[in-house]
Coordinates of C-alpha atoms in Angstrom, one line a residue:
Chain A
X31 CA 113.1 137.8 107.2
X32 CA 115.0 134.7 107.6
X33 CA 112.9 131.6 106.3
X34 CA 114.1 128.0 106.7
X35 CA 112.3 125.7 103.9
X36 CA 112.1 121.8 104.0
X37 CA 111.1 120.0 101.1
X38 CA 109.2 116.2 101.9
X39 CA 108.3 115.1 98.5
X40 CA 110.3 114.2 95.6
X41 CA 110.4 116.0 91.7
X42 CA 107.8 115.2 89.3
X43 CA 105.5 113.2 91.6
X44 CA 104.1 116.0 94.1
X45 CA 104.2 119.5 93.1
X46 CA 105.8 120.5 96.9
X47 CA 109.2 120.3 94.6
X48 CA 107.5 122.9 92.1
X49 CA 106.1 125.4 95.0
X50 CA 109.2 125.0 97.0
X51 CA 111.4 126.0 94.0
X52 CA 108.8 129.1 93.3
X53 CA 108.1 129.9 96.9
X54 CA 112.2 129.8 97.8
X55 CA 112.5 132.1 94.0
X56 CA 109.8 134.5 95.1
X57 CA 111.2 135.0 98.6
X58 CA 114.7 135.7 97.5
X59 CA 113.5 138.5 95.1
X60 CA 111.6 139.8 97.6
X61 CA 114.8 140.3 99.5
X62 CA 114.6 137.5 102.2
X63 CA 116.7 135.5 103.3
X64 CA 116.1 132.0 102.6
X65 CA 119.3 129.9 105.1
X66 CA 118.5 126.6 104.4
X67 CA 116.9 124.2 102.1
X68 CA 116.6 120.6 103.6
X69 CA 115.2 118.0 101.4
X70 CA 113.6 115.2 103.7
X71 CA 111.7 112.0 103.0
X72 CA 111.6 111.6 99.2
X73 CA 112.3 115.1 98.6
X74 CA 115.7 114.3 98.4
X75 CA 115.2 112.9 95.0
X76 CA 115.3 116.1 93.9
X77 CA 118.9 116.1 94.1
X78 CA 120.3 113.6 91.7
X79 CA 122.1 115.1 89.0
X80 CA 121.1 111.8 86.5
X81 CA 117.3 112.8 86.8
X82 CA 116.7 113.6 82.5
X83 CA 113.0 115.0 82.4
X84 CA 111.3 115.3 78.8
X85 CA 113.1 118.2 77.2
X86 CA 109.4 120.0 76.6
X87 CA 109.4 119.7 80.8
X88 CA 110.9 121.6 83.6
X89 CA 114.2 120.3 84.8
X90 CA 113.3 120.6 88.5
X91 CA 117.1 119.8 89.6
X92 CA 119.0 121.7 87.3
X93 CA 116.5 124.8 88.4
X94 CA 117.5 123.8 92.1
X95 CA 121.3 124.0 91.1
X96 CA 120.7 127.2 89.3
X97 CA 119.1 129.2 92.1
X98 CA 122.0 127.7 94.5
X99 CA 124.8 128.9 92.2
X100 CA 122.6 132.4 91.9
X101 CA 122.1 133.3 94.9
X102 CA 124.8 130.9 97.3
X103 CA 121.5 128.6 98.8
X104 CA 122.4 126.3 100.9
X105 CA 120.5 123.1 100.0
X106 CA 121.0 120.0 102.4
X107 CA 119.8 116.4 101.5
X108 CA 119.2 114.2 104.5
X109 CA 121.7 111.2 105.0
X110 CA 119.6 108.9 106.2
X111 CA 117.1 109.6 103.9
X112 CA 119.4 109.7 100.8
X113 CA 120.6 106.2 102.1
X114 CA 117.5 104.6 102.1
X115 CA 116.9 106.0 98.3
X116 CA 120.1 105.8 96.6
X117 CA 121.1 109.2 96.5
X118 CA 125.0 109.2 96.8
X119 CA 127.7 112.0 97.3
X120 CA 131.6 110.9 97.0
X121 CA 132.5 110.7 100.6
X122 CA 128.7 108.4 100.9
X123 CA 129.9 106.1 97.7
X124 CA 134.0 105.6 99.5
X125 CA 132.0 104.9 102.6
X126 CA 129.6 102.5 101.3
X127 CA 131.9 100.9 98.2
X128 CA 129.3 102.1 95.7
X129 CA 130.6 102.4 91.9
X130 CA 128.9 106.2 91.4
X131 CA 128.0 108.9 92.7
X132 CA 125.0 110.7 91.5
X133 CA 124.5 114.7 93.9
X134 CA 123.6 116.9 91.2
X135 CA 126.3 120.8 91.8
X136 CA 124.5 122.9 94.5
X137 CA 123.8 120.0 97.2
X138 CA 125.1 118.7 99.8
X139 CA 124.0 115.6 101.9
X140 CA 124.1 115.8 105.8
X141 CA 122.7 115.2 108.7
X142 CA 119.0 115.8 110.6
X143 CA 120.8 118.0 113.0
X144 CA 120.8 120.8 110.0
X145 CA 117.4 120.8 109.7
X146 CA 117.0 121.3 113.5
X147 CA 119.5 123.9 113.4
X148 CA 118.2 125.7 110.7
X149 CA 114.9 126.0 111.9
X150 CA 116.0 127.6 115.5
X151 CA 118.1 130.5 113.2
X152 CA 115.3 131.0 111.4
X153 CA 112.5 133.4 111.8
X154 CA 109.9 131.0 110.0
X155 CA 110.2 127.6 108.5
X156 CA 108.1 126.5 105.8
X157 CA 107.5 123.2 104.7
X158 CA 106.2 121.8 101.3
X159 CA 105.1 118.0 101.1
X160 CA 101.9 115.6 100.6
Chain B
X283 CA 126.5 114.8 122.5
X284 CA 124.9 117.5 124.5
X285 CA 127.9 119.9 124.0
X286 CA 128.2 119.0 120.2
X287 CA 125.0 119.6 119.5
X288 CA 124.4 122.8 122.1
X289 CA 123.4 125.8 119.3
X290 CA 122.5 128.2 122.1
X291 CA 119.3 128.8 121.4
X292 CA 116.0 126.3 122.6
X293 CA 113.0 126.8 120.7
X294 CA 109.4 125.1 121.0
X295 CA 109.3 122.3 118.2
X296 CA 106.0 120.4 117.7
X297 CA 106.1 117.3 115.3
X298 CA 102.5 116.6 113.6
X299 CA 102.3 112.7 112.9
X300 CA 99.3 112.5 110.8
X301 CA 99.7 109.4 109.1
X302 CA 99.7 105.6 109.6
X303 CA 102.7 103.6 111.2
X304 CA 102.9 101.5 107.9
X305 CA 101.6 102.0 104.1
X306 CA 104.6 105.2 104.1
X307 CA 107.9 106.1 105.5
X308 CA 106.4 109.0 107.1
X309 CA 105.9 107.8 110.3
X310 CA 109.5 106.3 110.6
X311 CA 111.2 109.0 109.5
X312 CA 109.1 111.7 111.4
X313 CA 110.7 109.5 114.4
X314 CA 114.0 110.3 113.4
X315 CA 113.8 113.9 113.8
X316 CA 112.1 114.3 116.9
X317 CA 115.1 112.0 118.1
X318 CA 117.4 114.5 116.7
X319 CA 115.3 117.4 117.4
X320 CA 115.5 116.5 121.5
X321 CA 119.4 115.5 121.2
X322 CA 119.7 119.0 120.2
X323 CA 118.4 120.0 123.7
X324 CA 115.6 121.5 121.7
X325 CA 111.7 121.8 123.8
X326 CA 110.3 118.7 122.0
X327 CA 106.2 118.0 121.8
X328 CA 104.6 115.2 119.6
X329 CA 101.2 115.0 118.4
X330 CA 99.2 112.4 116.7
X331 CA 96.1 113.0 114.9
X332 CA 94.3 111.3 112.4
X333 CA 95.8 107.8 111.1
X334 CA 98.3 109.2 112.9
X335 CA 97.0 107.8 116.4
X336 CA 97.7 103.9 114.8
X337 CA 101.3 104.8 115.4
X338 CA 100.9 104.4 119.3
X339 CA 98.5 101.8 118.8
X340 CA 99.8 98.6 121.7
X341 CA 100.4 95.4 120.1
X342 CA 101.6 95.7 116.4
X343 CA 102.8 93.1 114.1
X344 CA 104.6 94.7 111.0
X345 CA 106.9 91.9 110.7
X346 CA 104.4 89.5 108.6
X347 CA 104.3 92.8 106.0
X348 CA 108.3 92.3 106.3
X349 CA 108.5 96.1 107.8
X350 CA 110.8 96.7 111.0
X351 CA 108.4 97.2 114.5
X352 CA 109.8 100.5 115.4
X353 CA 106.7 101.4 117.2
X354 CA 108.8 100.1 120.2
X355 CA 110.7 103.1 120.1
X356 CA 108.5 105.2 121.0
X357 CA 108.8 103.8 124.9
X358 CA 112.5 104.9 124.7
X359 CA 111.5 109.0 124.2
X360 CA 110.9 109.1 127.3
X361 CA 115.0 108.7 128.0
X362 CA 115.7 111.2 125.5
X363 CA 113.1 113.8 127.5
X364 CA 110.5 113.9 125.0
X365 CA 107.7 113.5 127.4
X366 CA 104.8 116.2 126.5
X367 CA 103.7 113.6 124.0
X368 CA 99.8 114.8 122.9
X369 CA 96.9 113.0 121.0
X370 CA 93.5 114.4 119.8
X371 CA 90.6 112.7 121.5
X372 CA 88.3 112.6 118.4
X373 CA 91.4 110.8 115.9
X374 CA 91.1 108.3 119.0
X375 CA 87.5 107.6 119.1
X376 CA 86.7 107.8 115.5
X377 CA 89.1 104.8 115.1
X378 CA 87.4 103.0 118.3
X379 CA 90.6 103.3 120.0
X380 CA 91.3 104.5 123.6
X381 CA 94.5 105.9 125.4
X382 CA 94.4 102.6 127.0
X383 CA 95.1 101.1 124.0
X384 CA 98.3 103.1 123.6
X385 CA 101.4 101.9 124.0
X386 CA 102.8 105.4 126.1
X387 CA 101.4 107.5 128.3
X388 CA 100.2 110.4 126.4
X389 CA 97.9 113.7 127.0
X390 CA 94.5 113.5 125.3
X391 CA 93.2 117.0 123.9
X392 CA 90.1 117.3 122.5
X393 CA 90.3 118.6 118.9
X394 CA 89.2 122.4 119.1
X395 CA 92.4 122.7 122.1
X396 CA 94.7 121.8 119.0
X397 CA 95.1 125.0 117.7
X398 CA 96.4 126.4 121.3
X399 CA 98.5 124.2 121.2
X400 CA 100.1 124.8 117.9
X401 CA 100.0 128.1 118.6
X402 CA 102.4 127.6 121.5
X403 CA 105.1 126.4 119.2
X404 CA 108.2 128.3 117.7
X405 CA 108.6 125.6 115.0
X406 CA 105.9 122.8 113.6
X407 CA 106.9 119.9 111.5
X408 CA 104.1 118.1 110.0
X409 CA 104.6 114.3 108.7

Protein backbone atom coordinates (compact mmCIF):
# COMPACT_ATOMS: atom_id res chain seq x y z
CA UNK A 1 0.00 0.00 0.00
CA UNK A 2 1.04 3.42 -0.64
CA UNK A 3 0.62 5.60 2.70
CA UNK A 4 1.21 9.31 2.83
CA UNK A 5 2.16 10.47 6.59
CA UNK A 6 2.02 14.11 7.94
CA UNK A 7 3.62 14.91 10.97
CA UNK A 8 1.85 18.26 13.17
CA UNK A 9 3.89 18.22 16.22
CA UNK A 10 7.39 18.92 16.90
CA UNK A 11 10.33 16.38 18.61
CA UNK A 12 10.44 15.92 22.18
CA UNK A 13 7.27 17.81 23.16
CA UNK A 14 4.44 15.43 21.68
CA UNK A 15 5.18 11.85 21.02
CA UNK A 16 3.36 12.22 17.28
CA UNK A 17 7.35 12.72 16.27
CA UNK A 18 8.03 9.24 18.17
CA UNK A 19 4.89 7.20 16.50
CA UNK A 20 5.37 8.84 13.25
CA UNK A 21 9.06 7.66 13.14
CA UNK A 22 7.89 3.99 14.39
CA UNK A 23 4.73 3.85 12.47
CA UNK A 24 6.67 5.12 9.02
CA UNK A 25 9.66 2.18 10.36
CA UNK A 26 7.06 -0.46 10.81
CA UNK A 27 5.33 0.19 7.49
CA UNK A 28 8.43 0.15 5.48
CA UNK A 29 9.43 -3.31 6.80
CA UNK A 30 6.24 -4.48 6.20
CA UNK A 31 6.94 -3.68 2.61
CA UNK A 32 4.79 -0.49 2.04
CA UNK A 33 5.34 2.10 0.48
CA UNK A 34 5.55 5.15 2.50
CA UNK A 35 5.76 8.45 -0.63
CA UNK A 36 5.89 11.24 1.53
CA UNK A 37 6.55 12.51 4.87
CA UNK A 38 5.29 16.27 5.37
CA UNK A 39 6.09 17.83 8.52
CA UNK A 40 3.34 20.65 9.26
CA UNK A 41 2.74 23.03 12.12
CA UNK A 42 5.50 22.54 14.62
CA UNK A 43 6.40 19.26 13.32
CA UNK A 44 8.78 20.76 11.26
CA UNK A 45 11.08 21.16 14.16
CA UNK A 46 11.84 17.98 13.70
CA UNK A 47 14.14 18.84 10.98
CA UNK A 48 16.86 21.01 12.23
CA UNK A 49 20.03 19.41 12.18
CA UNK A 50 21.31 21.69 15.46
CA UNK A 51 18.59 19.91 17.65
CA UNK A 52 21.46 18.03 20.46
CA UNK A 53 19.14 15.82 22.74
CA UNK A 54 20.79 14.30 26.08
CA UNK A 55 23.04 11.64 24.80
CA UNK A 56 21.14 8.91 27.21
CA UNK A 57 17.86 10.13 24.76
CA UNK A 58 16.72 9.36 21.37
CA UNK A 59 17.98 11.60 18.68
CA UNK A 60 14.60 12.00 16.89
CA UNK A 61 16.25 13.94 13.80
CA UNK A 62 19.22 12.00 13.24
CA UNK A 63 16.67 8.77 13.31
CA UNK A 64 14.58 10.76 10.65
CA UNK A 65 17.72 11.33 8.49
CA UNK A 66 18.76 7.74 8.94
CA UNK A 67 15.52 6.12 7.70
CA UNK A 68 15.61 8.78 4.71
CA UNK A 69 19.16 7.75 3.62
CA UNK A 70 17.90 3.86 4.33
CA UNK A 71 15.27 3.63 2.51
CA UNK A 72 15.26 7.05 -0.07
CA UNK A 73 12.00 8.77 2.06
CA UNK A 74 11.03 11.68 0.90
CA UNK A 75 10.53 14.02 3.92
CA UNK A 76 9.10 17.53 3.15
CA UNK A 77 9.08 20.51 5.70
CA UNK A 78 6.43 23.05 5.07
CA UNK A 79 7.76 26.63 3.90
CA UNK A 80 5.50 28.59 5.46
CA UNK A 81 5.56 26.78 8.45
CA UNK A 82 9.43 26.54 8.66
CA UNK A 83 9.29 30.46 8.14
CA UNK A 84 7.32 31.17 10.91
CA UNK A 85 9.82 28.85 13.19
CA UNK A 86 13.16 29.48 11.99
CA UNK A 87 13.81 26.39 10.24
CA UNK A 88 16.12 27.45 7.23
CA UNK A 89 17.46 25.60 4.10
CA UNK A 90 20.26 27.44 1.81
CA UNK A 91 18.09 28.69 -0.97
CA UNK A 92 15.45 30.02 2.29
CA UNK A 93 18.70 31.78 4.17
CA UNK A 94 20.00 33.63 0.31
CA UNK A 95 16.43 34.51 0.09
CA UNK A 96 15.83 35.88 3.45
CA UNK A 97 19.71 37.32 4.14
CA UNK A 98 19.82 34.98 7.19
CA UNK A 99 23.56 34.09 8.45
CA UNK A 100 22.79 30.03 8.77
CA UNK A 101 21.22 27.48 7.70
CA UNK A 102 20.10 24.84 9.93
CA UNK A 103 17.89 21.54 7.55
CA UNK A 104 19.29 18.61 9.15
CA UNK A 105 20.60 15.69 5.54
CA UNK A 106 17.38 13.93 4.47
CA UNK A 107 14.90 17.03 4.29
CA UNK A 108 13.76 19.17 2.18
CA UNK A 109 11.56 22.31 2.71
CA UNK A 110 8.57 23.10 0.22
CA UNK A 111 5.50 23.92 -0.34
CA UNK A 112 1.62 22.92 0.93
CA UNK A 113 0.94 21.82 -2.56
CA UNK A 114 3.24 18.54 -1.63
CA UNK A 115 1.17 17.65 1.01
CA UNK A 116 -1.95 17.98 -1.27
CA UNK A 117 -0.26 16.01 -3.86
CA UNK A 118 0.90 13.42 -1.89
CA UNK A 119 -2.14 12.64 -0.28
CA UNK A 120 -4.26 12.20 -3.83
CA UNK A 121 -1.13 9.47 -4.86
CA UNK A 122 -1.66 7.86 -1.92
CA UNK A 123 -3.78 5.00 -0.98
CA UNK A 124 -4.03 6.28 2.82
CA UNK A 125 -2.69 9.22 4.61
CA UNK A 126 -2.03 9.09 8.15
CA UNK A 127 -1.50 11.82 10.34
CA UNK A 128 0.26 12.08 13.87
CA UNK A 129 -0.22 15.34 15.98
CA UNK A 130 -1.88 16.69 19.38
CA UNK B 1 -2.49 28.35 -11.41
CA UNK B 2 -5.08 25.97 -12.41
CA UNK B 3 -2.84 24.23 -15.02
CA UNK B 4 0.30 24.35 -12.59
CA UNK B 5 -1.23 22.85 -10.11
CA UNK B 6 -3.67 20.22 -12.29
CA UNK B 7 -2.22 16.56 -10.84
CA UNK B 8 -5.00 14.65 -12.70
CA UNK B 9 -6.51 13.21 -10.18
CA UNK B 10 -9.60 15.01 -7.77
CA UNK B 11 -10.11 13.44 -4.63
CA UNK B 12 -12.60 14.26 -1.58
CA UNK B 13 -10.55 16.25 1.08
CA UNK B 14 -12.28 17.09 4.46
CA UNK B 15 -10.35 19.49 6.89
CA UNK B 16 -11.39 18.87 10.68
CA UNK B 17 -10.99 22.38 12.55
CA UNK B 18 -11.33 21.32 16.09
CA UNK B 19 -9.68 23.94 17.83
CA UNK B 20 -10.03 27.73 18.75
CA UNK B 21 -9.25 30.63 16.31
CA UNK B 22 -6.61 31.91 18.88
CA UNK B 23 -4.56 30.26 21.95
CA UNK B 24 -2.63 28.01 18.82
CA UNK B 25 -1.57 28.25 15.27
CA UNK B 26 -3.80 25.46 14.41
CA UNK B 27 -6.53 27.23 13.21
CA UNK B 28 -4.42 29.60 10.92
CA UNK B 29 -2.50 27.21 9.47
CA UNK B 30 -5.38 24.63 8.96
CA UNK B 31 -6.51 27.72 6.70
CA UNK B 32 -3.68 27.59 4.66
CA UNK B 33 -4.12 24.21 3.39
CA UNK B 34 -7.60 24.13 2.48
CA UNK B 35 -6.50 27.31 0.45
CA UNK B 36 -3.99 25.20 -1.22
CA UNK B 37 -5.99 22.09 -1.11
CA UNK B 38 -8.90 23.87 -3.42
CA UNK B 39 -6.09 25.74 -5.77
CA UNK B 40 -5.19 22.22 -6.49
CA UNK B 41 -8.73 21.83 -8.07
CA UNK B 42 -9.12 19.24 -5.29
CA UNK B 43 -13.17 18.48 -3.87
CA UNK B 44 -12.71 20.71 -0.79
CA UNK B 45 -15.22 20.31 2.57
CA UNK B 46 -14.58 22.06 5.92
CA UNK B 47 -15.86 21.14 9.21
CA UNK B 48 -15.86 22.81 12.55
CA UNK B 49 -16.56 21.04 15.69
CA UNK B 50 -15.75 21.60 19.06
CA UNK B 51 -13.72 24.96 19.93
CA UNK B 52 -13.53 24.72 16.59
CA UNK B 53 -16.95 26.53 15.89
CA UNK B 54 -15.24 29.96 17.56
CA UNK B 55 -13.36 30.09 14.36
CA UNK B 56 -16.55 31.32 12.41
CA UNK B 57 -17.76 33.11 15.31
CA UNK B 58 -19.02 37.10 13.65
CA UNK B 59 -17.34 39.84 15.26
CA UNK B 60 -13.76 39.00 16.48
CA UNK B 61 -11.26 41.29 17.97
CA UNK B 62 -7.73 39.44 17.99
CA UNK B 63 -5.95 42.56 17.47
CA UNK B 64 -5.95 43.75 21.34
CA UNK B 65 -4.07 40.02 21.91
CA UNK B 66 -1.69 41.56 18.98
CA UNK B 67 -2.81 38.36 16.73
CA UNK B 68 -3.73 39.03 12.91
CA UNK B 69 -7.93 38.82 12.29
CA UNK B 70 -7.73 36.26 9.75
CA UNK B 71 -11.10 35.02 10.52
CA UNK B 72 -12.02 37.48 7.58
CA UNK B 73 -10.76 35.04 5.31
CA UNK B 74 -12.95 32.77 5.63
CA UNK B 75 -15.63 35.02 3.55
CA UNK B 76 -13.04 34.88 0.59
CA UNK B 77 -13.41 30.61 0.27
CA UNK B 78 -16.21 31.13 -1.27
CA UNK B 79 -14.04 32.64 -4.52
CA UNK B 80 -11.71 29.86 -4.34
CA UNK B 81 -14.96 27.31 -4.53
CA UNK B 82 -14.73 25.95 -1.12
CA UNK B 83 -18.42 26.19 -0.44
CA UNK B 84 -19.64 22.80 1.29
CA UNK B 85 -18.45 24.35 4.42
CA UNK B 86 -20.15 22.05 7.57
CA UNK B 87 -20.56 22.67 11.38
CA UNK B 88 -21.94 20.14 14.14
CA UNK B 89 -25.08 21.45 15.74
CA UNK B 90 -24.22 20.38 19.30
CA UNK B 91 -20.29 22.22 19.17
CA UNK B 92 -22.80 25.15 18.35
CA UNK B 93 -25.24 25.04 21.11
CA UNK B 94 -23.02 23.85 23.78
CA UNK B 95 -21.07 27.18 23.32
CA UNK B 96 -24.56 29.17 23.15
CA UNK B 97 -23.77 30.03 19.71
CA UNK B 98 -26.08 29.86 16.57
CA UNK B 99 -25.39 29.74 12.71
CA UNK B 100 -26.61 33.17 12.96
CA UNK B 101 -23.88 34.15 14.77
CA UNK B 102 -21.50 32.91 12.02
CA UNK B 103 -19.73 34.89 9.97
CA UNK B 104 -20.51 32.42 6.55
CA UNK B 105 -23.11 30.58 5.45
CA UNK B 106 -22.53 27.07 6.54
CA UNK B 107 -24.51 23.59 6.80
CA UNK B 108 -25.40 22.52 10.33
CA UNK B 109 -25.24 18.62 10.94
CA UNK B 110 -26.27 17.24 13.94
CA UNK B 111 -23.39 15.27 15.55
CA UNK B 112 -24.33 11.43 14.96
CA UNK B 113 -24.51 12.68 10.72
CA UNK B 114 -20.62 13.35 11.30
CA UNK B 115 -19.41 10.10 10.72
CA UNK B 116 -21.41 9.97 7.15
CA UNK B 117 -19.89 12.52 6.36
CA UNK B 118 -16.31 11.59 7.08
CA UNK B 119 -17.04 8.56 5.58
CA UNK B 120 -17.63 10.30 2.28
CA UNK B 121 -14.14 11.58 2.15
CA UNK B 122 -10.99 10.16 0.25
CA UNK B 123 -8.65 12.21 2.49
CA UNK B 124 -9.26 13.83 6.15
CA UNK B 125 -6.97 16.34 7.70
CA UNK B 126 -7.69 17.01 11.25
CA UNK B 127 -6.32 20.47 12.95
Amino acid sequence: MKIAVVVNEGPYQHQAADSAWHFVSAALARGHEINRVFFYHDGVNNGSRLTTPPQDDRHIQQRWSELARQHNLDLVLCVAACQRRGLVDADEKKRHGKDADNIADGFRISGLGQLIEASVEADRVVSFGD
Amino acid sequence: MDDENDIGVVKRFLYVNRRAPHGSIYALESLETVLIGAAFDQDVSVLFVDDGVFQLKKDQQPDALGMKNFSKTFRALEMYDVEKIYVEDESLSERGLSVDDLLIDVESLPRNKIGALMDAQDVVLSF
